[in-house]
Amino acid sequence: MRKVPDYKFWFVVGSQPLYGEEALRKVKEDAEKIVDGINKSGKLEYPIEFKLVATTAESITKFMKEANYRDDVAGVITWMHTFSPAKNWIRGTQLLQKPLLHLCTQFLNHIPFDDIDMDYMNLHQSAHGDREYEYINVRLGVPDTIVYGWWNDEKVQKQIASWEHVAVAYDESFHIKIARFGDTMRDVAVTEGDKVAAQIKLGWTVDYYPIADLVKLVNEVKEEDIDKEYKKLEQNFEMVEGDNDHEKYVHAVRYQLREYLALKKFLDDNDYNAFTDNFQDLEGLEQLPGLAVQLLQLQGYGFGPEGDFKTAGLSKLIKILADNKKTGLMEDYTLDLRQGHEAIMGSHMLEVDPTLASDKPRVEVHPLGIGGKADPARLVFTGSEGDGIYVTLSYFDKGYKFVSYPVDAKIPEKEMPKLPTAKQMWTPKVGLEPGAKAWMYAGGGHHSVISLNATEEQLKQLARLFKIELVDIDK
């Protein structure tokens, strides 16, 4: 699977020649100190690289062109230390194809009352330089993000770091490749969508393969390779045979590992990082992939059930945004409607993402009751608690739309010893009834992604970059 590159971000300062060489030298010194200080703060996963003080339209345009064609540059950060005439930025900004952050800051966090003079005023003009600059961004329709405050404040540095993850997710979205094993589930509406529109708007490549292509690889997996994976399972998870006899349990688990190895080989050999399957199209397979899918999600692959390529791509995208922590496929299942206990219990037949687990997952084998195949092995666990987001990608005649609300993720009040699947509970922060009704009125589907490591603000920034409508139910 594609590894996220060692990205960096370019920093450019806006000014103009009228200030003279001495002033521009000071602007450059201040900018270098700011970049160095932010990098040394320990808040950023991706470094910032100071590039230049831009004083002409030609230098700005050249800079933006270079940023576009550097694969290791995930985005651009601008700062208007002094007054930079915004007409100089028009052509370069029109050409920029990378995410843009406008840092509204100044070198000092205070006004030096005893020493301030006109030289100081001329040099520190970000308070109106940023207005001039942002005006042209608005006129151009640039989906930039504004971070406002002193550069050395922890809050500002965290906002920059958060945006960096958005920028990387945006760039990596154009490398998301989804393999569909079989078509979509018959008669279900939410799994449908326009694959060409997904590539145009989100950069996703979506390809179909007959299940026979996977079955061929499943049958070629070597027993010694399954042996190695079985030992890893024993080391990392609880092996719970339950009511199964030993032989049946071991066979079921080993078959899931066979599917896992075949899926991983197919995806890696063909450069895919997300996939779908369909329990109505399993000819040649003994089991619907369950544990196999969960192990792949644990490694960062995206997944969509029932042929739902939109959820496969969305889960991969949000996993990138969230560093593959506490993030994965989810589906609304059962409700607690008691006053004071209102909650949704989310799950799926087999494929709930193990990154959400708060306890040690157990490898169990149980009947599925759907698909007409042998009892599949799966990881059973309880989800986590904390603040999170719940988001889906829906397709309409007018195009794609994100629907989302922030949630309070919860641990179930009691154990569920007879439920042989993973589960995650949550309540919309706006309340169960208003949240659920607004979700349905917006056309949000039942396949979604939950993340306890991504934020609503990051989702808004992503939606602006993709120029896709976001129905933010909380607002």
GROMACS .gro file of N, CA and C in nm, residues 194-336:
model
  429
  194ASP      N    1  -2.171   0.806  -0.865
  194ASP     CA    2  -2.106   0.830  -0.994
  194ASP      C    3  -1.955   0.819  -0.975
  195LYS      N    4  -1.896   0.716  -1.035
  195LYS     CA    5  -1.754   0.690  -1.017
  195LYS      C    6  -1.667   0.794  -1.088
  196VAL      N    7  -1.714   0.840  -1.203
  196VAL     CA    8  -1.639   0.944  -1.274
  196VAL      C    9  -1.642   1.074  -1.195
  197ALA      N   10  -1.759   1.107  -1.140
  197ALA     CA   11  -1.769   1.228  -1.058
  197ALA      C   12  -1.679   1.218  -0.935
  198ALA      N   13  -1.666   1.097  -0.878
  198ALA     CA   14  -1.578   1.079  -0.763
  198ALA      C   15  -1.433   1.105  -0.801
  199GLN      N   16  -1.395   1.068  -0.922
  199GLN     CA   17  -1.257   1.093  -0.966
  199GLN      C   18  -1.236   1.241  -0.995
  200ILE      N   19  -1.337   1.307  -1.052
  200ILE     CA   20  -1.324   1.448  -1.082
  200ILE      C   21  -1.317   1.532  -0.954
  201LYS      N   22  -1.406   1.505  -0.859
  201LYS     CA   23  -1.416   1.588  -0.739
  201LYS      C   24  -1.318   1.549  -0.629
  202LEU      N   25  -1.292   1.419  -0.615
  202LEU     CA   26  -1.215   1.370  -0.501
  202LEU      C   27  -1.083   1.305  -0.540
  203GLY      N   28  -1.064   1.281  -0.669
  203GLY     CA   29  -0.940   1.219  -0.715
  203GLY      C   30  -0.937   1.068  -0.707
  204TRP      N   31  -1.050   1.004  -0.672
  204TRP     CA   32  -1.050   0.860  -0.649
  204TRP      C   33  -1.062   0.782  -0.780
  205THR      N   34  -0.980   0.681  -0.794
  205THR     CA   35  -0.993   0.585  -0.903
  205THR      C   36  -1.072   0.464  -0.853
  206VAL      N   37  -1.178   0.428  -0.924
  206VAL     CA   38  -1.266   0.319  -0.880
  206VAL      C   39  -1.274   0.216  -0.992
  207ASP      N   40  -1.227   0.094  -0.965
  207ASP     CA   41  -1.222  -0.010  -1.068
  207ASP      C   42  -1.297  -0.136  -1.022
  208TYR      N   43  -1.358  -0.204  -1.118
  208TYR     CA   44  -1.432  -0.327  -1.091
  208TYR      C   45  -1.346  -0.449  -1.124
  209TYR      N   46  -1.360  -0.554  -1.041
  209TYR     CA   47  -1.298  -0.684  -1.067
  209TYR      C   48  -1.397  -0.794  -1.032
  210PRO      N   49  -1.406  -0.897  -1.113
  210PRO     CA   50  -1.491  -1.010  -1.076
  210PRO      C   51  -1.433  -1.083  -0.956
  211ILE      N   52  -1.519  -1.140  -0.875
  211ILE     CA   53  -1.474  -1.209  -0.755
  211ILE      C   54  -1.380  -1.324  -0.790
  212ALA      N   55  -1.391  -1.376  -0.912
  212ALA     CA   56  -1.304  -1.486  -0.954
  212ALA      C   57  -1.157  -1.446  -0.949
  213ASP      N   58  -1.126  -1.318  -0.974
  213ASP     CA   59  -0.987  -1.273  -0.968
  213ASP      C   60  -0.932  -1.286  -0.827
  214LEU      N   61  -1.017  -1.263  -0.727
  214LEU     CA   62  -0.973  -1.279  -0.589
  214LEU      C   63  -0.967  -1.426  -0.550
  215VAL      N   64  -1.067  -1.504  -0.594
  215VAL     CA   65  -1.071  -1.646  -0.560
  215VAL      C   66  -0.943  -1.717  -0.607
  216LYS      N   67  -0.896  -1.681  -0.725
  216LYS     CA   68  -0.774  -1.741  -0.777
  216LYS      C   69  -0.657  -1.721  -0.680
  217LEU      N   70  -0.643  -1.601  -0.627
  217LEU     CA   71  -0.534  -1.574  -0.532
  217LEU      C   72  -0.558  -1.644  -0.399
  218VAL      N   73  -0.684  -1.650  -0.356
  218VAL     CA   74  -0.716  -1.720  -0.231
  218VAL      C   75  -0.669  -1.865  -0.238
  219ASN      N   76  -0.694  -1.928  -0.350
  219ASN     CA   77  -0.656  -2.069  -0.365
  219ASN      C   78  -0.506  -2.089  -0.378
  220GLU      N   79  -0.432  -1.982  -0.404
  220GLU     CA   80  -0.287  -1.995  -0.421
  220GLU      C   81  -0.208  -1.964  -0.294
  221VAL      N   82  -0.275  -1.919  -0.189
  221VAL     CA   83  -0.206  -1.886  -0.065
  221VAL      C   84  -0.142  -2.011  -0.005
  222LYS      N   85  -0.019  -1.997   0.043
  222LYS     CA   86   0.055  -2.111   0.098
  222LYS      C   87   0.023  -2.130   0.246
  223GLU      N   88   0.019  -2.256   0.285
  223GLU     CA   89  -0.014  -2.289   0.424
  223GLU      C   90   0.089  -2.232   0.522
  224GLU      N   91   0.216  -2.229   0.483
  224GLU     CA   92   0.318  -2.176   0.574
  224GLU      C   93   0.300  -2.025   0.598
  225ASP      N   94   0.247  -1.955   0.499
  225ASP     CA   95   0.219  -1.813   0.517
  225ASP      C   96   0.102  -1.794   0.613
  226ILE      N   97   0.004  -1.882   0.604
  226ILE     CA   98  -0.108  -1.877   0.699
  226ILE      C   99  -0.059  -1.908   0.840
  227ASP      N  100   0.033  -2.002   0.852
  227ASP     CA  101   0.090  -2.035   0.983
  227ASP      C  102   0.150  -1.912   1.050
  228LYS      N  103   0.224  -1.832   0.974
  228LYS     CA  104   0.289  -1.713   1.029
  228LYS      C  105   0.184  -1.613   1.077
  229GLU      N  106   0.079  -1.593   0.998
  229GLU     CA  107  -0.024  -1.497   1.036
  229GLU      C  108  -0.103  -1.545   1.157
  230TYR      N  109  -0.121  -1.676   1.168
  230TYR     CA  110  -0.194  -1.732   1.282
  230TYR      C  111  -0.118  -1.704   1.412
  231LYS      N  112   0.013  -1.716   1.406
  231LYS     CA  113   0.095  -1.687   1.524
  231LYS      C  114   0.083  -1.540   1.564
  232LYS      N  115   0.075  -1.451   1.465
  232LYS     CA  116   0.057  -1.309   1.494
  232LYS      C  117  -0.077  -1.284   1.563
  233LEU      N  118  -0.180  -1.354   1.517
  233LEU     CA  119  -0.311  -1.342   1.581
  233LEU      C  120  -0.303  -1.381   1.728
  234GLU      N  121  -0.238  -1.493   1.754
  234GLU     CA  122  -0.226  -1.543   1.891
  234GLU      C  123  -0.151  -1.444   1.980
  235GLN      N  124  -0.057  -1.370   1.921
  235GLN     CA  125   0.021  -1.273   1.998
  235GLN      C  126  -0.057  -1.144   2.026
  236ASN      N  127  -0.143  -1.105   1.932
  236ASN     CA  128  -0.205  -0.973   1.939
  236ASN      C  129  -0.350  -0.972   1.986
  237PHE      N  130  -0.418  -1.087   1.978
  237PHE     CA  131  -0.560  -1.092   2.012
  237PHE      C  132  -0.590  -1.212   2.100
  238GLU      N  133  -0.709  -1.208   2.160
  238GLU     CA  134  -0.756  -1.323   2.235
  238GLU      C  135  -0.817  -1.424   2.139
  239MET      N  136  -0.777  -1.548   2.147
  239MET     CA  137  -0.832  -1.654   2.062
  239MET      C  138  -0.942  -1.724   2.142
  240VAL      N  139  -1.068  -1.700   2.107
  240VAL     CA  140  -1.182  -1.751   2.182
  240VAL      C  141  -1.259  -1.852   2.097
  241GLU      N  142  -1.245  -1.980   2.130
  241GLU     CA  143  -1.311  -2.084   2.051
  241GLU      C  144  -1.460  -2.093   2.080
  242GLY      N  145  -1.502  -2.056   2.200
  242GLY     CA  146  -1.644  -2.058   2.233
  242GLY      C  147  -1.705  -2.196   2.222
  243ASP      N  148  -1.823  -2.204   2.159
  243ASP     CA  149  -1.894  -2.331   2.142
  243ASP      C  150  -1.846  -2.412   2.023
  244ASN      N  151  -1.751  -2.360   1.949
  244ASN     CA  152  -1.700  -2.432   1.831
  244ASN      C  153  -1.604  -2.543   1.875
  245ASP      N  154  -1.606  -2.653   1.801
  245ASP     CA  155  -1.501  -2.750   1.827
  245ASP      C  156  -1.370  -2.695   1.770
  246HIS      N  157  -1.262  -2.742   1.822
  246HIS     CA  158  -1.130  -2.686   1.791
  246HIS      C  159  -1.102  -2.687   1.641
  247GLU      N  160  -1.131  -2.796   1.576
  247GLU     CA  161  -1.100  -2.809   1.433
  247GLU      C  162  -1.177  -2.706   1.350
  248LYS      N  163  -1.305  -2.691   1.381
  248LYS     CA  164  -1.386  -2.593   1.306
  248LYS      C  165  -1.334  -2.452   1.329
  249TYR      N  166  -1.303  -2.419   1.453
  249TYR     CA  167  -1.256  -2.285   1.486
  249TYR      C  168  -1.126  -2.253   1.411
  250VAL      N  169  -1.031  -2.344   1.419
  250VAL     CA  170  -0.901  -2.320   1.355
  250VAL      C  171  -0.918  -2.306   1.204
  251HIS      N  172  -1.002  -2.391   1.145
  251HIS     CA  173  -1.023  -2.384   1.000
  251HIS      C  174  -1.085  -2.250   0.961
  252ALA      N  175  -1.185  -2.206   1.036
  252ALA     CA  176  -1.252  -2.079   1.004
  252ALA      C  177  -1.155  -1.962   1.013
  253VAL      N  178  -1.072  -1.961   1.116
  253VAL     CA  179  -0.976  -1.853   1.132
  253VAL      C  180  -0.871  -1.857   1.022
  254ARG      N  181  -0.823  -1.975   0.993
  254ARG     CA  182  -0.720  -1.989   0.890
  254ARG      C  183  -0.775  -1.949   0.753
  255TYR      N  184  -0.902  -1.975   0.729
  255TYR     CA  185  -0.958  -1.937   0.599
  255TYR      C  186  -0.966  -1.785   0.588
  256GLN      N  187  -1.001  -1.718   0.697
  256GLN     CA  188  -1.000  -1.572   0.694
  256GLN      C  189  -0.860  -1.518   0.668
  257LEU      N  190  -0.759  -1.583   0.725
  257LEU     CA  191  -0.622  -1.541   0.700
  257LEU      C  192  -0.583  -1.567   0.555
  258ARG      N  193  -0.637  -1.674   0.498
  258ARG     CA  194  -0.615  -1.701   0.356
  258ARG      C  195  -0.674  -1.587   0.272
  259GLU      N  196  -0.795  -1.544   0.307
  259GLU     CA  197  -0.857  -1.433   0.235
  259GLU      C  198  -0.779  -1.303   0.256
  260TYR      N  199  -0.733  -1.284   0.378
  260TYR     CA  200  -0.656  -1.163   0.409
  260TYR      C  201  -0.530  -1.154   0.324
  261LEU      N  202  -0.454  -1.263   0.317
  261LEU     CA  203  -0.331  -1.264   0.241
  261LEU      C  204  -0.358  -1.244   0.092
  262ALA      N  205  -0.466  -1.303   0.042
  262ALA     CA  206  -0.500  -1.288  -0.099
  262ALA      C  207  -0.544  -1.144  -0.129
  263LEU      N  208  -0.627  -1.089  -0.043
  263LEU     CA  209  -0.670  -0.950  -0.062
  263LEU      C  210  -0.552  -0.855  -0.058
  264LYS      N  211  -0.465  -0.874   0.040
  264LYS     CA  212  -0.349  -0.785   0.053
  264LYS      C  213  -0.258  -0.794  -0.069
  265LYS      N  214  -0.237  -0.914  -0.117
  265LYS     CA  215  -0.153  -0.931  -0.236
  265LYS      C  216  -0.215  -0.861  -0.357
  266PHE      N  217  -0.345  -0.881  -0.375
  266PHE     CA  218  -0.411  -0.819  -0.490
  266PHE      C  219  -0.402  -0.667  -0.481
  267LEU      N  220  -0.435  -0.613  -0.364
  267LEU     CA  221  -0.435  -0.468  -0.348
  267LEU      C  222  -0.296  -0.410  -0.366
  268ASP      N  223  -0.197  -0.473  -0.305
  268ASP     CA  224  -0.061  -0.420  -0.311
  268ASP      C  225  -0.001  -0.435  -0.452
  269ASP      N  226  -0.025  -0.550  -0.514
  269ASP     CA  227   0.030  -0.572  -0.648
  269ASP      C  228  -0.028  -0.475  -0.750
  270ASN      N  229  -0.151  -0.432  -0.725
  270ASN     CA  230  -0.219  -0.344  -0.822
  270ASN      C  231  -0.234  -0.200  -0.772
  271ASP      N  232  -0.165  -0.170  -0.661
  271ASP     CA  233  -0.157  -0.033  -0.609
  271ASP      C  234  -0.292   0.022  -0.564
  272TYR      N  235  -0.375  -0.062  -0.501
  272TYR     CA  236  -0.501  -0.016  -0.444
  272TYR      C  237  -0.484   0.000  -0.292
  273ASN      N  238  -0.554   0.098  -0.237
  273ASN     CA  239  -0.549   0.119  -0.092
  273ASN      C  240  -0.687   0.122  -0.029
  274ALA      N  241  -0.788   0.083  -0.104
  274ALA     CA  242  -0.924   0.069  -0.052
  274ALA      C  243  -0.997  -0.033  -0.138
  275PHE      N  244  -1.103  -0.091  -0.083
  275PHE     CA  245  -1.172  -0.195  -0.160
  275PHE      C  246  -1.313  -0.215  -0.106
  276THR      N  247  -1.393  -0.286  -0.185
  276THR     CA  248  -1.527  -0.325  -0.144
  276THR      C  249  -1.547  -0.473  -0.174
  277ASP      N  250  -1.643  -0.533  -0.103
  277ASP     CA  251  -1.692  -0.665  -0.142
  277ASP      C  252  -1.843  -0.663  -0.131
  278ASN      N  253  -1.906  -0.778  -0.154
  278ASN     CA  254  -2.052  -0.784  -0.156
  278ASN      C  255  -2.094  -0.925  -0.119
  279PHE      N  256  -2.172  -0.941  -0.012
  279PHE     CA  257  -2.209  -1.075   0.033
  279PHE      C  258  -2.304  -1.146  -0.065
  280GLN      N  259  -2.352  -1.074  -0.167
  280GLN     CA  260  -2.432  -1.138  -0.271
  280GLN      C  261  -2.346  -1.188  -0.387
  281ASP      N  262  -2.216  -1.170  -0.376
  281ASP     CA  263  -2.125  -1.212  -0.482
  281ASP      C  264  -2.002  -1.276  -0.418
  282LEU      N  265  -2.018  -1.403  -0.378
  282LEU     CA  266  -1.911  -1.474  -0.307
  282LEU      C  267  -1.878  -1.608  -0.371
  283GLU      N  268  -1.915  -1.626  -0.496
  283GLU     CA  269  -1.895  -1.754  -0.562
  283GLU      C  270  -1.747  -1.794  -0.559
  284GLY      N  271  -1.721  -1.912  -0.501
  284GLY     CA  272  -1.585  -1.962  -0.492
  284GLY      C  273  -1.519  -1.936  -0.358
  285LEU      N  274  -1.584  -1.857  -0.270
  285LEU     CA  275  -1.531  -1.831  -0.137
  285LEU      C  276  -1.611  -1.907  -0.033
  286GLU      N  277  -1.544  -1.957   0.069
  286GLU     CA  278  -1.612  -2.029   0.176
  286GLU      C  279  -1.683  -1.935   0.272
  287GLN      N  280  -1.622  -1.817   0.295
  287GLN     CA  281  -1.675  -1.723   0.395
  287GLN      C  282  -1.677  -1.581   0.337
  288LEU      N  283  -1.772  -1.502   0.385
  288LEU     CA  284  -1.765  -1.358   0.361
  288LEU      C  285  -1.644  -1.305   0.438
  289PRO      N  286  -1.555  -1.229   0.375
  289PRO     CA  287  -1.440  -1.175   0.448
  289PRO      C  288  -1.482  -1.090   0.568
  290GLY      N  289  -1.434  -1.127   0.684
  290GLY     CA  290  -1.463  -1.054   0.807
  290GLY      C  291  -1.334  -1.015   0.875
  291LEU      N  292  -1.274  -1.111   0.946
  291LEU     CA  293  -1.144  -1.088   1.006
  291LEU      C  294  -1.044  -1.037   0.903
  292ALA      N  295  -1.053  -1.089   0.781
  292ALA     CA  296  -0.963  -1.046   0.674
  292ALA      C  297  -0.974  -0.896   0.650
  293VAL      N  298  -1.097  -0.846   0.642
  293VAL     CA  299  -1.120  -0.703   0.620
  293VAL      C  300  -1.071  -0.622   0.740
  294GLN      N  301  -1.097  -0.671   0.859
  294GLN     CA  302  -1.058  -0.598   0.980
  294GLN      C  303  -0.906  -0.584   0.991
  295LEU      N  304  -0.833  -0.689   0.956
  295LEU     CA  305  -0.688  -0.681   0.962
  295LEU      C  306  -0.634  -0.581   0.862
  296LEU      N  307  -0.698  -0.572   0.746
  296LEU     CA  308  -0.655  -0.475   0.646
  296LEU      C  309  -0.686  -0.332   0.691
  297GLN      N  310  -0.803  -0.312   0.750
  297GLN     CA  311  -0.836  -0.179   0.801
  297GLN      C  312  -0.738  -0.136   0.910
  298LEU      N  313  -0.698  -0.231   0.992
  298LEU     CA  314  -0.603  -0.202   1.100
  298LEU      C  315  -0.473  -0.147   1.042
  299GLN      N  316  -0.438  -0.189   0.921
  299GLN     CA  317  -0.316  -0.142   0.855
  299GLN      C  318  -0.337  -0.013   0.776
  300GLY      N  319  -0.462   0.034   0.769
  300GLY     CA  320  -0.487   0.162   0.702
  300GLY      C  321  -0.561   0.155   0.572
  301TYR      N  322  -0.599   0.036   0.526
  301TYR     CA  323  -0.678   0.026   0.403
  301TYR      C  324  -0.820   0.074   0.428
  302GLY      N  325  -0.881   0.136   0.327
  302GLY     CA  326  -1.020   0.175   0.335
  302GLY      C  327  -1.110   0.061   0.292
  303PHE      N  328  -1.234   0.060   0.343
  303PHE     CA  329  -1.326  -0.048   0.309
  303PHE      C  330  -1.469   0.003   0.304
  304GLY      N  331  -1.543  -0.051   0.208
  304GLY     CA  332  -1.685  -0.025   0.198
  304GLY      C  333  -1.761  -0.155   0.177
  305PRO      N  334  -1.863  -0.182   0.257
  305PRO     CA  335  -1.940  -0.306   0.242
  305PRO      C  336  -2.041  -0.297   0.129
  306GLU      N  337  -2.086  -0.410   0.081
  306GLU     CA  338  -2.195  -0.419  -0.016
  306GLU      C  339  -2.166  -0.340  -0.143
  307GLY      N  340  -2.038  -0.333  -0.180
  307GLY     CA  341  -2.000  -0.263  -0.302
  307GLY      C  342  -1.999  -0.113  -0.290
  308ASP      N  343  -2.006  -0.058  -0.171
  308ASP     CA  344  -2.015   0.086  -0.150
  308ASP      C  345  -1.877   0.151  -0.163
  309PHE      N  346  -1.843   0.191  -0.286
  309PHE     CA  347  -1.711   0.250  -0.309
  309PHE      C  348  -1.698   0.387  -0.242
  310LYS      N  349  -1.809   0.458  -0.225
  310LYS     CA  350  -1.803   0.590  -0.161
  310LYS      C  351  -1.753   0.578  -0.018
  311THR      N  352  -1.803   0.478   0.055
  311THR     CA  353  -1.759   0.458   0.194
  311THR      C  354  -1.617   0.405   0.199
  312ALA      N  355  -1.580   0.322   0.101
  312ALA     CA  356  -1.441   0.273   0.096
  312ALA      C  357  -1.345   0.390   0.081
  313GLY      N  358  -1.374   0.481  -0.013
  313GLY     CA  359  -1.288   0.595  -0.033
  313GLY      C  360  -1.291   0.691   0.084
  314LEU      N  361  -1.411   0.713   0.140
  314LEU     CA  362  -1.423   0.805   0.253
  314LEU      C  363  -1.348   0.752   0.374
  315SER      N  364  -1.358   0.622   0.400
  315SER     CA  365  -1.288   0.567   0.517
  315SER      C  366  -1.137   0.580   0.500
  316LYS      N  367  -1.089   0.560   0.378
  316LYS     CA  368  -0.946   0.578   0.353
  316LYS      C  369  -0.906   0.723   0.372
  317LEU      N  370  -0.986   0.816   0.319
  317LEU     CA  371  -0.956   0.958   0.331
  317LEU      C  372  -0.950   1.002   0.477
  318ILE      N  373  -1.049   0.963   0.556
  318ILE     CA  374  -1.053   1.006   0.696
  318ILE      C  375  -0.945   0.935   0.777
  319LYS      N  376  -0.910   0.813   0.739
  319LYS     CA  377  -0.799   0.745   0.805
  319LYS      C  378  -0.667   0.821   0.784
  320ILE      N  379  -0.647   0.874   0.664
  320ILE     CA  380  -0.527   0.955   0.639
  320ILE      C  381  -0.532   1.080   0.726
  321LEU      N  382  -0.647   1.145   0.729
  321LEU     CA  383  -0.663   1.266   0.808
  321LEU      C  384  -0.637   1.240   0.956
  322ALA      N  385  -0.679   1.124   1.004
  322ALA     CA  386  -0.672   1.092   1.147
  322ALA      C  387  -0.553   1.003   1.184
  323ASP      N  388  -0.456   0.990   1.094
  323ASP     CA  389  -0.339   0.904   1.120
  323ASP      C  390  -0.379   0.760   1.151
  324ASN      N  391  -0.492   0.716   1.096
  324ASN     CA  392  -0.541   0.579   1.116
  324ASN      C  393  -0.562   0.546   1.264
  325LYS      N  394  -0.603   0.647   1.342
  325LYS     CA  395  -0.629   0.626   1.484
  325LYS      C  396  -0.778   0.644   1.511
  326LYS      N  397  -0.839   0.545   1.578
  326LYS     CA  398  -0.978   0.553   1.621
  326LYS      C  399  -1.070   0.599   1.507
  327THR      N  400  -1.059   0.535   1.392
  327THR     CA  401  -1.133   0.579   1.274
  327THR      C  402  -1.169   0.459   1.188
  328GLY      N  403  -1.296   0.454   1.143
  328GLY     CA  404  -1.330   0.347   1.052
  328GLY      C  405  -1.477   0.341   1.015
  329LEU      N  406  -1.507   0.246   0.929
  329LEU     CA  407  -1.642   0.219   0.882
  329LEU      C  408  -1.739   0.202   0.999
  330MET      N  409  -1.858   0.259   0.984
  330MET     CA  410  -1.961   0.242   1.086
  330MET      C  411  -2.098   0.244   1.019
  331GLU      N  412  -2.194   0.184   1.089
  331GLU     CA  413  -2.331   0.179   1.038
  331GLU      C  414  -2.428   0.185   1.157
  332ASP      N  415  -2.530   0.271   1.145
  332ASP     CA  416  -2.632   0.279   1.250
  332ASP      C  417  -2.707   0.146   1.257
  333TYR      N  418  -2.722   0.092   1.378
  333TYR     CA  419  -2.792  -0.035   1.392
  333TYR      C  420  -2.911  -0.025   1.487
  334THR      N  421  -2.883  -0.010   1.616
  334THR     CA  422  -2.988  -0.021   1.717
  334THR      C  423  -2.988   0.103   1.806
  335LEU      N  424  -3.107   0.143   1.852
  335LEU     CA  425  -3.122   0.267   1.927
  335LEU      C  426  -3.157   0.243   2.073
  336ASP      N  427  -3.107   0.329   2.159
  336ASP     CA  428  -3.154   0.339   2.296
  336ASP      C  429  -3.235   0.467   2.303
   0.00000   0.00000   0.00000
